[in-house]
Coordinates of C-alpha atoms in Angstrom, one line a residue:
X1098 CA 12.3 -49.2 57.3
X1099 CA 10.6 -46.6 55.1
X1100 CA 12.0 -43.8 57.2
X1101 CA 15.5 -45.2 57.0
X1102 CA 15.4 -45.5 53.2
X1103 CA 13.9 -42.0 52.8
X1104 CA 16.8 -40.6 54.9
X1105 CA 19.4 -42.6 53.0
X1106 CA 18.2 -41.5 49.6
X1107 CA 18.0 -37.9 50.8
X1108 CA 21.6 -38.0 52.2
X1109 CA 22.8 -39.8 49.0
X1110 CA 21.5 -37.4 46.4
X1111 CA 21.1 -34.1 48.2
X1112 CA 23.4 -31.5 46.6
X1113 CA 24.4 -28.6 48.8
X1114 CA 26.0 -25.3 47.9
X1115 CA 29.3 -26.6 49.2
X1116 CA 29.2 -29.9 47.2
X1117 CA 32.2 -30.9 45.1
X1118 CA 32.1 -30.3 41.4
X1119 CA 30.8 -33.7 40.3
X1120 CA 27.4 -34.7 38.9
X1121 CA 26.9 -37.0 41.9
X1122 CA 28.0 -36.4 45.4
X1123 CA 30.2 -38.8 47.3
X1124 CA 28.4 -41.4 49.3
X1125 CA 29.4 -41.6 53.0
X1126 CA 28.6 -44.5 55.3
X1127 CA 29.7 -45.9 58.7
X1128 CA 28.1 -49.4 58.9
X1129 CA 27.8 -50.6 55.3
X1130 CA 27.8 -49.6 51.6
X1131 CA 26.1 -51.2 48.6
X1132 CA 26.7 -49.9 45.0
X1133 CA 25.7 -51.5 41.8
X1134 CA 24.3 -50.8 38.3
X1135 CA 20.6 -50.5 39.1
X1136 CA 18.7 -48.6 41.9
X1137 CA 16.4 -51.5 42.7
X1138 CA 19.5 -53.9 42.9
X1139 CA 21.3 -51.5 45.3
X1140 CA 18.1 -51.5 47.3
X1141 CA 18.2 -55.3 47.4
X1142 CA 21.7 -55.0 48.9
X1143 CA 20.5 -52.5 51.5
X1144 CA 17.6 -54.7 52.4
X1145 CA 20.0 -57.6 52.9
X1146 CA 22.3 -55.5 55.2
X1147 CA 19.2 -54.6 57.2
X1148 CA 18.5 -58.3 57.7
X1149 CA 21.8 -58.6 59.4
X1150 CA 23.8 -59.8 56.4
X1151 CA 27.4 -59.0 55.8
X1152 CA 28.9 -57.6 52.6
X1153 CA 29.0 -61.0 50.9
X1154 CA 25.3 -61.6 51.6
X1155 CA 24.5 -58.1 50.2
X1156 CA 26.7 -58.6 47.2
X1157 CA 25.0 -61.9 46.4
X1158 CA 21.6 -60.2 46.8
X1159 CA 22.7 -57.4 44.4
X1160 CA 24.1 -59.9 42.0
X1161 CA 20.8 -61.9 42.0
X1162 CA 18.8 -58.7 41.5
X1163 CA 20.9 -57.4 38.6
X1164 CA 20.6 -60.8 36.9
X1165 CA 16.9 -60.8 37.3
X1166 CA 16.7 -57.3 35.9
X1167 CA 18.7 -58.2 32.8
X1168 CA 21.2 -55.4 33.6
X1169 CA 23.3 -56.4 30.6
X1170 CA 23.6 -59.9 32.2
X1171 CA 21.4 -62.7 33.4
X1172 CA 21.5 -65.9 35.6
X1173 CA 23.2 -68.0 32.9
X1174 CA 26.3 -65.8 32.7
X1175 CA 29.5 -65.6 34.6
X1176 CA 30.8 -64.1 37.9
X1177 CA 34.2 -62.9 38.8
X1178 CA 34.8 -61.7 42.3
X1179 CA 37.5 -60.5 44.8
X1180 CA 36.7 -60.8 48.5
X1181 CA 38.6 -59.4 51.4
X1182 CA 38.2 -61.7 54.4
X1183 CA 38.8 -59.7 57.6
X1184 CA 39.3 -63.0 59.6
X1185 CA 42.4 -64.0 57.6
X1186 CA 43.2 -60.4 56.4
X1187 CA 43.7 -61.8 52.9
X1188 CA 42.1 -61.1 49.5
X1189 CA 40.7 -64.2 47.7
X1190 CA 39.5 -64.6 44.2
X1191 CA 36.4 -66.4 43.0
X1192 CA 36.5 -67.8 39.5
X1193 CA 32.9 -68.6 38.5
X1194 CA 33.5 -68.3 34.8
X1195 CA 31.8 -71.0 32.8
X1196 CA 33.7 -73.3 30.4
X1197 CA 33.4 -74.3 26.8
X1198 CA 31.0 -77.3 26.4
X1199 CA 31.6 -80.7 24.9
X1200 CA 32.2 -80.5 21.2
X1201 CA 33.4 -76.8 21.2
X1202 CA 36.6 -77.2 19.2
X1203 CA 38.2 -75.0 16.5
X1204 CA 37.3 -77.5 13.9
X1205 CA 33.6 -77.4 14.9
X1206 CA 33.4 -73.7 14.5
X1207 CA 35.6 -73.4 11.4
X1208 CA 33.4 -76.0 9.7
X1209 CA 30.5 -73.7 10.3
X1210 CA 32.3 -70.8 8.7
X1211 CA 33.3 -69.0 11.8
X1212 CA 36.6 -67.1 12.4
X1213 CA 35.7 -66.7 16.1
X1214 CA 32.8 -68.4 18.0
X1215 CA 29.5 -66.5 17.4
X1216 CA 28.4 -63.5 19.3
X1217 CA 24.8 -64.6 20.0
X1218 CA 22.7 -67.8 20.2
X1219 CA 23.2 -71.1 21.9
X1220 CA 26.6 -71.8 20.3
X1221 CA 28.0 -68.7 22.0
X1222 CA 27.3 -70.2 25.5
X1223 CA 29.7 -71.4 28.1
X1224 CA 28.3 -73.3 31.0
X1225 CA 26.4 -71.1 33.6
X1226 CA 28.8 -69.7 36.2
X1227 CA 26.8 -67.1 38.1
X1228 CA 24.5 -69.5 40.1
X1229 CA 27.5 -71.6 41.2
X1230 CA 29.6 -68.5 42.1
X1231 CA 26.8 -66.9 44.0
X1232 CA 26.0 -70.1 46.0
X1233 CA 29.7 -70.8 46.7
X1234 CA 30.4 -67.3 48.0
X1235 CA 27.2 -67.3 50.1
X1236 CA 27.8 -70.7 51.6
X1237 CA 31.4 -70.1 52.5
X1238 CA 31.5 -66.4 53.4
X1239 CA 28.0 -65.1 54.0
X1240 CA 25.8 -65.2 57.1
X1241 CA 22.2 -65.4 55.8
X1242 CA 20.2 -68.2 54.2
X1243 CA 19.8 -68.5 50.5
X1244 CA 16.1 -67.9 51.0
X1245 CA 16.8 -64.5 52.7
X1246 CA 19.3 -63.5 50.1
X1247 CA 17.2 -64.4 47.1
X1248 CA 14.0 -62.8 48.5
X1249 CA 14.4 -59.5 46.6
X1250 CA 15.2 -61.2 43.3
X1251 CA 12.3 -63.6 43.7
X1252 CA 9.9 -60.7 44.4
X1253 CA 11.3 -59.0 41.2
X1254 CA 10.9 -62.2 39.1
X1255 CA 7.2 -62.2 40.2
X1256 CA 6.9 -58.7 38.7
X1257 CA 8.8 -55.4 38.8
X1258 CA 8.5 -52.2 36.8
X1259 CA 11.0 -52.5 34.0
X1260 CA 13.2 -49.6 33.2
X1261 CA 13.3 -47.9 29.8
X1262 CA 16.9 -49.0 29.1
X1263 CA 16.1 -52.7 29.3
X1264 CA 12.7 -52.4 27.7
X1265 CA 14.1 -50.5 24.7
X1266 CA 16.9 -53.0 24.4
X1267 CA 14.4 -55.8 24.1
X1268 CA 12.5 -53.8 21.4
X1269 CA 15.7 -53.0 19.5
X1270 CA 16.7 -56.7 19.5
X1271 CA 13.3 -58.3 19.0
X1272 CA 14.1 -59.7 15.5
X1273 CA 16.9 -61.8 17.1
X1274 CA 14.9 -62.6 20.1
X1275 CA 12.2 -64.1 17.9
X1276 CA 14.6 -66.7 16.7
X1277 CA 14.6 -68.4 20.1
X1278 CA 11.1 -69.6 21.3
X1279 CA 11.7 -69.4 25.0
X1280 CA 13.2 -65.9 24.8
X1281 CA 10.3 -64.8 22.7
X1282 CA 7.9 -66.1 25.3
X1283 CA 9.6 -64.1 28.1
X1284 CA 10.6 -60.9 26.5
X1285 CA 7.9 -60.0 23.9
X1286 CA 5.0 -59.3 26.1
X1287 CA 3.0 -57.7 23.3
X1288 CA 3.3 -60.1 20.4
X1289 CA 2.1 -58.8 17.1
X1290 CA 1.8 -55.2 18.2
X1291 CA 4.0 -52.4 16.8
X1292 CA 6.0 -52.4 20.0
X1293 CA 6.3 -56.0 21.1
X1294 CA 8.6 -55.3 24.1
X1295 CA 7.4 -54.2 27.5
X1296 CA 6.9 -50.4 28.0
X1297 CA 9.0 -48.5 30.5
X1298 CA 7.3 -48.9 33.9
X1299 CA 5.3 -52.0 32.9
X1300 CA 5.3 -54.8 35.4
X1301 CA 7.6 -57.4 33.9
X1302 CA 6.9 -60.9 35.0
X1303 CA 9.2 -63.9 34.7
X1304 CA 7.3 -66.9 35.8
X1305 CA 9.9 -69.5 34.7
X1306 CA 12.7 -67.8 36.4
X1307 CA 10.7 -67.4 39.6
X1308 CA 10.0 -71.2 39.5
X1309 CA 13.8 -71.9 39.1
X1310 CA 14.7 -69.6 42.0
X1311 CA 11.9 -71.2 44.1
X1312 CA 13.4 -74.7 43.4
X1313 CA 16.8 -73.5 44.7
X1314 CA 15.1 -72.2 47.9
X1315 CA 13.1 -75.5 48.2
X1316 CA 16.3 -77.5 48.0
X1317 CA 17.8 -75.4 50.8
X1318 CA 14.6 -75.9 53.0
X1319 CA 14.6 -79.6 52.4
X1320 CA 18.2 -80.0 53.4
X1321 CA 17.7 -78.0 56.6
X1322 CA 14.7 -80.2 57.5
X1323 CA 17.1 -83.2 57.1
X1324 CA 19.4 -81.7 59.6
X1325 CA 22.1 -80.3 57.3
X1326 CA 24.0 -77.2 58.3
X1327 CA 23.6 -73.9 56.6
X1328 CA 26.5 -74.4 54.2
X1329 CA 25.5 -77.8 53.1
X1330 CA 21.9 -76.7 52.7
X1331 CA 23.0 -73.9 50.3
X1332 CA 25.1 -76.4 48.4
X1333 CA 22.1 -78.7 48.1
X1334 CA 20.6 -75.8 46.0
X1335 CA 23.9 -75.8 44.0
X1336 CA 23.4 -79.6 43.3
X1337 CA 19.9 -79.1 42.2
X1338 CA 21.0 -76.5 39.7
X1339 CA 23.9 -78.3 38.2
X1340 CA 22.9 -82.0 38.5
X1341 CA 19.1 -82.0 39.2
X1342 CA 15.9 -81.1 37.5
X1343 CA 17.0 -77.5 36.7
X1344 CA 20.1 -78.8 34.9
X1345 CA 18.0 -81.3 32.9
X1346 CA 15.6 -78.6 31.7
X1347 CA 18.5 -76.2 30.9
X1348 CA 20.3 -78.8 28.8
X1349 CA 17.1 -79.9 27.1
X1350 CA 16.2 -76.3 26.2
X1351 CA 19.8 -75.5 25.1
X1352 CA 20.0 -78.6 22.8
X1353 CA 16.6 -78.0 21.3
X1354 CA 17.9 -74.6 20.1
X1355 CA 21.2 -76.0 18.8
X1356 CA 23.4 -75.7 21.8
X1357 CA 26.2 -78.0 22.9
X1358 CA 26.0 -78.0 26.7
X1359 CA 25.5 -81.5 28.2
X1360 CA 24.5 -82.7 31.7
X1361 CA 28.1 -83.9 32.1
X1362 CA 29.4 -80.4 31.3
X1363 CA 27.2 -78.9 34.1
X1364 CA 28.1 -81.7 36.6
X1365 CA 31.9 -81.3 36.0
X1366 CA 32.0 -77.6 36.2
X1367 CA 32.9 -76.1 39.6
X1368 CA 33.7 -72.5 40.8
X1369 CA 37.3 -72.1 41.7
X1370 CA 38.7 -70.2 44.7
X1371 CA 42.1 -69.0 43.6
X1372 CA 45.0 -66.9 44.7
X1373 CA 44.7 -63.4 43.1
X1374 CA 47.6 -61.8 41.3
X1375 CA 49.2 -58.8 42.9
X1376 CA 51.7 -56.0 42.3
X1377 CA 52.7 -53.2 44.6
X1378 CA 52.6 -49.6 43.3
X1379 CA 54.1 -47.0 45.5
X1380 CA 53.2 -48.9 48.7
X1381 CA 49.7 -49.9 47.6
X1382 CA 49.1 -53.6 46.9
X1383 CA 46.8 -54.0 43.9
X1384 CA 44.9 -57.3 43.4
X1385 CA 43.4 -58.8 40.3
X1386 CA 42.1 -62.1 39.1
X1387 CA 44.4 -64.4 37.2
X1388 CA 45.2 -64.4 33.5
X1389 CA 41.9 -66.0 32.4
X1390 CA 40.8 -62.4 32.7
X1391 CA 42.5 -59.2 31.4
X1392 CA 43.1 -58.1 35.0
X1393 CA 46.9 -58.5 34.8
X1394 CA 46.9 -55.8 32.1
X1395 CA 46.4 -53.2 34.9
X1396 CA 49.1 -54.8 37.0
X1397 CA 51.6 -54.8 34.1
X1398 CA 50.7 -51.2 33.3
X1399 CA 51.3 -50.0 36.9
X1400 CA 54.7 -51.7 36.9
X1401 CA 55.6 -49.9 33.7
X1402 CA 54.2 -46.5 34.9
X1403 CA 56.1 -46.8 38.2
X1404 CA 59.2 -45.9 36.1
X1405 CA 57.8 -42.4 35.4
X1406 CA 57.0 -39.3 37.5
X1407 CA 53.3 -39.1 36.5
X1408 CA 52.3 -36.5 39.0
X1409 CA 54.8 -34.0 37.7
X1410 CA 53.5 -34.5 34.1
X1411 CA 50.1 -33.1 35.2
X1412 CA 46.7 -34.8 34.9
X1413 CA 45.7 -35.4 31.3
X1414 CA 48.6 -33.3 29.9
X1415 CA 49.9 -34.2 26.5
X1416 CA 52.9 -36.1 28.0
X1417 CA 50.7 -37.9 30.6
X1418 CA 48.2 -39.0 28.0
X1419 CA 51.0 -40.2 25.7
X1420 CA 52.7 -42.1 28.4
X1421 CA 49.5 -43.8 29.5
X1422 CA 48.6 -44.7 25.9
X1423 CA 52.0 -46.2 25.2
X1424 CA 52.1 -48.2 28.5
X1425 CA 48.6 -49.6 27.8
X1426 CA 49.6 -50.6 24.3
X1427 CA 52.6 -52.5 25.6
X1428 CA 50.4 -54.4 28.1
X1429 CA 47.6 -55.1 25.7
X1430 CA 50.0 -56.5 23.2
X1431 CA 51.1 -59.0 25.9
X1432 CA 47.5 -59.7 26.9
X1433 CA 46.5 -60.5 23.3
X1434 CA 49.1 -63.1 22.9
X1435 CA 50.0 -64.5 26.3
X1436 CA 46.8 -64.6 28.5
X1437 CA 44.5 -67.7 28.9
X1438 CA 43.1 -70.3 31.2
X1439 CA 45.9 -71.3 33.7
X1440 CA 44.3 -74.7 34.2
X1441 CA 45.1 -75.7 30.6
X1442 CA 48.5 -76.1 28.9
X1443 CA 50.5 -74.2 27.9
X1444 CA 51.3 -72.3 31.1
X1445 CA 51.3 -68.5 30.7
X1446 CA 54.6 -66.8 31.6
X1447 CA 53.0 -64.7 34.4
X1448 CA 56.1 -64.5 36.6
X1449 CA 57.9 -62.8 33.7
X1450 CA 55.0 -60.6 32.7
X1451 CA 54.5 -59.2 36.2
X1452 CA 58.2 -58.8 37.1
X1453 CA 59.5 -55.3 37.8
X1454 CA 62.5 -56.0 35.5
X1455 CA 60.4 -56.8 32.6
X1456 CA 58.3 -53.7 33.2
X1457 CA 61.4 -51.6 33.2
X1458 CA 62.5 -53.0 29.9
X1459 CA 59.1 -52.4 28.4
X1460 CA 59.0 -48.9 29.7
X1461 CA 62.3 -48.3 27.9
X1462 CA 60.5 -48.9 24.6
X1463 CA 58.3 -45.8 24.9
X1464 CA 59.1 -43.1 22.4
X1465 CA 58.6 -39.6 23.9
X1466 CA 57.8 -37.9 20.6
X1467 CA 55.3 -40.1 18.8
X1468 CA 53.0 -43.0 19.0
X1469 CA 54.6 -46.4 18.1
X1470 CA 52.2 -48.4 15.9
X1471 CA 54.7 -51.3 15.8
X1472 CA 54.5 -52.3 19.4
X1473 CA 54.1 -56.1 19.7
X1474 CA 54.3 -58.7 22.5
X1475 CA 57.4 -58.7 24.6
X1476 CA 59.5 -61.7 25.7
X1477 CA 58.6 -62.3 29.3
X1478 CA 60.3 -65.7 29.2
X1479 CA 63.7 -64.0 29.4
X1480 CA 62.7 -62.9 32.9
X1481 CA 61.8 -66.5 33.9
X1482 CA 65.2 -67.9 32.8
X1483 CA 63.5 -69.7 29.9
X1484 CA 63.5 -69.6 26.1
X1485 CA 60.3 -68.4 24.4
X1486 CA 58.7 -71.5 22.8
X1487 CA 56.7 -69.3 20.5
X1488 CA 59.3 -67.5 18.4
X1489 CA 58.3 -69.4 15.3
X1490 CA 54.6 -68.8 15.9
X1491 CA 55.2 -65.0 16.4
X1492 CA 57.2 -64.9 13.2
X1493 CA 54.4 -66.8 11.4
X1494 CA 51.9 -64.2 12.8
X1495 CA 53.9 -61.5 11.2
X1496 CA 56.2 -60.4 14.1
X1497 CA 60.0 -60.4 14.1
X1498 CA 62.1 -60.0 17.2
X1499 CA 63.8 -56.6 17.4
X1500 CA 66.9 -57.5 19.3
X1501 CA 67.6 -53.9 20.2
X1502 CA 64.3 -53.7 22.0
X1503 CA 63.5 -57.3 23.0
X1504 CA 60.1 -56.6 21.4
X1505 CA 58.2 -58.4 18.6
X1506 CA 57.5 -55.8 16.0
X1507 CA 55.0 -56.4 13.2
X1508 CA 56.3 -56.8 9.6
X1509 CA 52.8 -56.2 8.1
X1510 CA 50.5 -53.2 7.7
X1511 CA 48.9 -52.5 11.0
X1512 CA 46.2 -50.1 9.8
X1513 CA 42.6 -51.1 10.2
X1514 CA 39.8 -49.5 8.3
X1515 CA 36.8 -51.1 9.9
X1516 CA 33.7 -49.0 10.8
X1517 CA 34.4 -46.7 13.8
X1518 CA 30.9 -47.0 15.2
X1519 CA 30.8 -50.8 15.1
X1520 CA 34.4 -51.0 16.5
X1521 CA 33.6 -48.7 19.4
X1522 CA 30.4 -50.7 20.2
X1523 CA 32.4 -53.9 20.4
X1524 CA 35.2 -52.2 22.4
X1525 CA 32.8 -50.7 25.0
X1526 CA 30.2 -53.5 25.5
X1527 CA 29.2 -53.4 29.1
X1528 CA 27.8 -55.4 31.9
X1529 CA 27.4 -54.3 35.6
X1530 CA 29.4 -54.1 38.8
X1531 CA 28.8 -54.9 42.4
X1532 CA 30.6 -53.2 45.3
X1533 CA 29.9 -53.9 49.0
X1534 CA 31.6 -53.4 52.3
X1535 CA 30.6 -53.6 56.0
X1536 CA 32.0 -52.4 59.3
X1537 CA 33.2 -55.8 60.3
X1538 CA 35.7 -55.6 57.4
X1539 CA 34.2 -57.7 54.6
X1540 CA 34.7 -56.2 51.2
X1541 CA 33.4 -57.6 47.9
X1542 CA 34.1 -56.4 44.3
X1543 CA 32.3 -58.2 41.5
X1544 CA 32.2 -57.8 37.7
X1545 CA 29.5 -60.3 36.6
X1546 CA 28.4 -60.6 33.0
X1547 CA 26.9 -62.9 30.3
X1548 CA 23.4 -63.7 29.1
X1549 CA 22.8 -60.1 28.1
X1550 CA 20.1 -59.0 25.6
X1551 CA 19.4 -60.5 23.1
X1552 CA 19.7 -63.6 25.2
X1553 CA 18.9 -67.2 24.3
X1554 CA 16.8 -68.5 27.2
X1555 CA 17.4 -72.2 27.9
X1556 CA 14.0 -74.0 27.9
X1557 CA 11.5 -73.2 30.7
X1558 CA 14.2 -72.2 33.2
X1559 CA 13.9 -68.4 32.5
X1560 CA 17.7 -68.4 32.4
X1561 CA 19.6 -66.6 29.6
X1562 CA 22.6 -68.4 28.3
X1563 CA 26.1 -66.8 28.3
X1564 CA 27.7 -65.4 25.2
X1565 CA 31.3 -65.5 26.4
X1566 CA 32.5 -68.2 23.9
X1567 CA 33.2 -65.3 21.5
X1568 CA 36.2 -64.4 23.6
X1569 CA 38.1 -67.5 22.5
X1570 CA 40.2 -67.7 19.4
X1571 CA 40.2 -70.5 16.9
X1572 CA 43.7 -69.8 15.6
X1573 CA 46.8 -70.3 17.8
X1574 CA 48.6 -67.7 15.7
X1575 CA 46.5 -65.1 17.5
X1576 CA 47.0 -66.5 21.0
X1577 CA 48.2 -70.1 21.7
X1578 CA 46.9 -69.8 25.3
X1579 CA 43.3 -69.0 24.5
X1580 CA 42.3 -71.5 21.8
X1581 CA 38.8 -72.9 22.5
X1582 CA 38.7 -76.4 24.0
X1583 CA 36.0 -78.3 25.9
X1584 CA 36.2 -77.6 29.7
X1585 CA 38.3 -74.5 29.1
X1586 CA 37.6 -70.9 30.3
X1587 CA 37.9 -68.1 27.7
X1588 CA 40.1 -65.1 28.4
X1589 CA 37.6 -62.6 29.5
X1590 CA 37.5 -58.8 29.8
X1591 CA 35.9 -58.9 33.3
X1592 CA 38.1 -57.5 36.0
X1593 CA 37.1 -56.5 39.5
X1594 CA 39.8 -54.7 41.5
X1595 CA 40.9 -54.3 45.1
X1596 CA 43.8 -52.5 46.7
X1597 CA 45.2 -52.7 50.2
X1598 CA 47.5 -50.2 52.0
X1599 CA 49.4 -50.9 55.2
X1600 CA 47.6 -54.3 55.2
X1601 CA 44.1 -52.7 55.3
X1602 CA 41.5 -52.3 52.5
X1603 CA 42.2 -49.1 50.6
X1604 CA 40.0 -49.2 47.5
X1605 CA 37.5 -51.6 46.0
X1606 CA 36.5 -50.8 42.5
X1607 CA 35.2 -52.1 39.2
X1608 CA 33.8 -50.9 35.9
X1609 CA 31.9 -52.3 32.9
X1610 CA 32.9 -51.8 29.3
X1611 CA 34.7 -54.6 27.5
X1612 CA 38.3 -54.0 26.6
X1613 CA 38.2 -50.5 28.2
X1614 CA 37.7 -51.9 31.7
X1615 CA 41.4 -52.0 32.8
X1616 CA 42.1 -48.8 30.9
X1617 CA 39.5 -47.0 32.9
X1618 CA 40.3 -48.7 36.2
X1619 CA 44.0 -47.9 35.8
X1620 CA 43.2 -44.2 35.3
X1621 CA 40.7 -44.2 38.2
X1622 CA 43.4 -45.7 40.5
X1623 CA 46.0 -43.1 39.3
X1624 CA 43.4 -40.3 39.8
X1625 CA 43.2 -41.3 43.5
X1626 CA 46.8 -42.2 44.2
X1627 CA 48.7 -39.7 42.0
X1628 CA 46.3 -36.8 41.8
X1629 CA 44.5 -36.9 45.2
X1630 CA 40.9 -37.2 43.8
X1631 CA 38.2 -38.6 46.0
X1632 CA 36.3 -41.6 44.6
X1633 CA 33.5 -39.7 43.0
X1634 CA 35.8 -37.3 41.3
X1635 CA 38.0 -40.1 40.1
X1636 CA 35.0 -42.1 38.8
X1637 CA 33.7 -39.1 36.8
X1638 CA 37.1 -37.8 35.7
X1639 CA 37.9 -37.6 32.0
X1640 CA 39.9 -40.6 30.9
X1641 CA 41.4 -41.8 27.6
X1642 CA 40.9 -45.0 25.7
X1643 CA 43.3 -46.7 23.4
X1644 CA 42.1 -48.7 20.4
X1645 CA 45.5 -50.2 19.7
X1646 CA 44.5 -53.7 20.8
X1647 CA 42.7 -56.8 19.6
X1648 CA 39.0 -56.8 20.4
X1649 CA 37.7 -59.5 22.8
X1650 CA 34.0 -59.2 21.8
X1651 CA 32.0 -59.2 18.6
X1652 CA 32.9 -59.3 15.0
X1653 CA 32.8 -62.5 12.9
X1654 CA 35.8 -61.6 10.7
X1655 CA 39.4 -61.3 11.8
X1656 CA 39.5 -57.8 10.4
X1657 CA 36.7 -56.8 12.7
X1658 CA 38.9 -57.3 15.7
X1659 CA 42.2 -56.0 14.5
X1660 CA 43.9 -53.2 16.4
X1661 CA 43.6 -49.5 15.3
X1662 CA 47.1 -48.1 16.0
X1663 CA 47.1 -44.6 17.2
X1664 CA 43.4 -44.3 17.6
X1665 CA 42.6 -42.5 20.8
X1666 CA 39.3 -41.4 22.5
X1667 CA 39.5 -38.1 24.4
X1668 CA 37.0 -36.1 26.4
X1669 CA 35.3 -33.2 24.7
X1670 CA 36.9 -30.8 27.1
X1671 CA 40.4 -31.7 26.0
X1672 CA 42.2 -28.4 25.3
X1673 CA 43.0 -27.5 21.7
X1674 CA 46.8 -27.3 22.5
X1675 CA 46.7 -30.9 23.7
X1676 CA 44.7 -32.0 20.7
X1677 CA 47.2 -30.4 18.3
X1678 CA 50.2 -31.9 20.1
X1679 CA 48.7 -35.4 19.9
X1680 CA 47.9 -35.1 16.2
X1681 CA 51.6 -34.1 15.6
X1682 CA 52.6 -37.3 17.5
X1683 CA 50.7 -39.5 15.1
X1684 CA 47.4 -40.0 16.9
X1685 CA 44.0 -40.2 15.3
X1686 CA 41.6 -38.4 17.7
X1687 CA 37.9 -39.0 18.5
X1688 CA 35.9 -37.4 21.3
X1689 CA 33.0 -38.0 23.7
X1690 CA 31.4 -36.2 26.5
X1691 CA 31.9 -39.2 28.8
X1692 CA 35.1 -41.2 28.7
X1693 CA 35.6 -42.4 32.3
X1694 CA 33.6 -45.6 32.0
X1695 CA 30.8 -46.5 34.5
X1696 CA 33.1 -46.9 37.5
X1697 CA 31.8 -47.8 41.0
X1698 CA 34.1 -47.8 44.0
X1699 CA 34.5 -47.7 47.7
X1700 CA 37.4 -45.9 49.6
X1701 CA 38.2 -46.9 53.1
X1702 CA 38.8 -43.9 55.4
X1703 CA 40.7 -45.4 58.3
X1704 CA 41.2 -42.0 59.9
X1705 CA 37.5 -41.6 60.5
X1706 CA 36.5 -45.3 60.3
X1707 CA 34.0 -44.7 57.5
X1708 CA 33.4 -45.5 53.8
X1709 CA 33.5 -43.1 50.8
X1710 CA 31.5 -44.4 47.8
X1711 CA 31.8 -43.3 44.2
X1712 CA 28.9 -44.3 41.9
X1713 CA 29.1 -43.8 38.2
X1714 CA 27.3 -40.9 36.5
X1715 CA 27.0 -42.7 33.2
X1716 CA 23.6 -44.3 33.6
X1717 CA 21.5 -46.0 36.3
X1718 CA 24.4 -46.9 38.7
X1719 CA 23.3 -46.3 42.2
X1720 CA 24.7 -46.6 45.7
X1721 CA 23.1 -46.7 49.2
X1722 CA 25.0 -46.4 52.5
X1723 CA 24.3 -46.2 56.2

């Protein structure tokens, strides 16, 4: 085993004189590939493959490890996944997003002075989704036992050398952490000292979490002793988490700190296996989760951009950047008003939103000579043969129908003067991604999140509670489909992606970064399909970000989340001529040395029957292949 990993690491990171011009080389593999946000977590995936696991087993092991390492998420958060099943040759979607708990109503939060649910603390928490999502995926599509898959995470909970990134985040947020007794107990390992957080490289021990994970494994073992099959034994662990002693301690700890989650909330919640949404772009089928995520934004944008010859414009030319920016603005305007939980009324007009005819109409709104700050939601109901029931609401919000464009244009001042630094932080807030594939054809793409630092740990479970409630709205004028209600899922930014070509896996890709996720994934996809980049080049390539959208995260005031029309992020290398052209077109420019987002991806090379992996050069993202 040691020799294997030494060879893999050497092959993965050796840079030769003939290497491509990227900061990381492409990963190549024949048997399997595992990519995620932390080196130790990628190693957990590799270990699981070595045990005979498939890509689902490995993805679950990586998910468990990243949660244990607090890689901007934890065990109490949420999981969103796409899985390609080689037996059925279909892509399935796993919805393991938690729901708003009992008592979570607009009136409740407004009475506490909130314009949106809070960013942190127990009142920010939906029910935990990640444990249920992991157990469901493993039981139904994996090969190994829960004990085998959780072994790396359990070893880490017993103590692992913490990275500087996480350790410093704890120190930075220690004042908030001190508000919650169970978080303080876990994270502040040096209470009273100048630095109360762990130091980089310190062995970080999580006894309570280890006990919780041990209980899950014990439930599986006991079920197997009773003669239950593998699947039922894993689901026995599920029952212990959501209805047994783990649930009781979670609810007790949450309520002690002011949370709303009840035992009934946990017992009622279930992960959902659903049909993904799909569009076809130039012969490539692109799959996303449903409209409780922002995933359809990318699908809508591809439909719009299919009306243009992007390749002839040239990569990141003025015209290309402008066209992308305008297309994304059109789709985000729709996202911000029409997306929400499909299991709650009203029903979102997705047929209209994803129709090619609607996209063609929206494409016709793009002005070639300047940015349009007046872009509002479109009217997808026309493409479903129905009348839009929200005309009065849109008017009340400050939009009027422009009958020449079939677009709702704002009648109010669209400018936003909020702090640029604070805005960008809320726009970019990240999580992690998990990508896995194996030679038998299983492919998994996951964008998990929730329970990030500073996290409120629920009692003695060691589990950080989600903060995803903040993605709800309290006012239907903003979005009638995403108003908080008990049992409802918020419309989240989390959006794994998968693409098939000629009925076979083509790309599996995901990125962290709040509202920029589908912006960066859209451009990654176009980098490959339109401009012929390999996955590593496409992952590192300079992208743009639009700020002309409503923020999904952070900010306690409505003004904190308002769009910033015309504000665009460009790479530092953007030529002066392009900068000047964009300024003349009404854009407000900002720059960064990295604009591509932390993208991780797998490309399927059917000519050679091998995998190509791209692993982000942004931080600690890491891939291992064999």
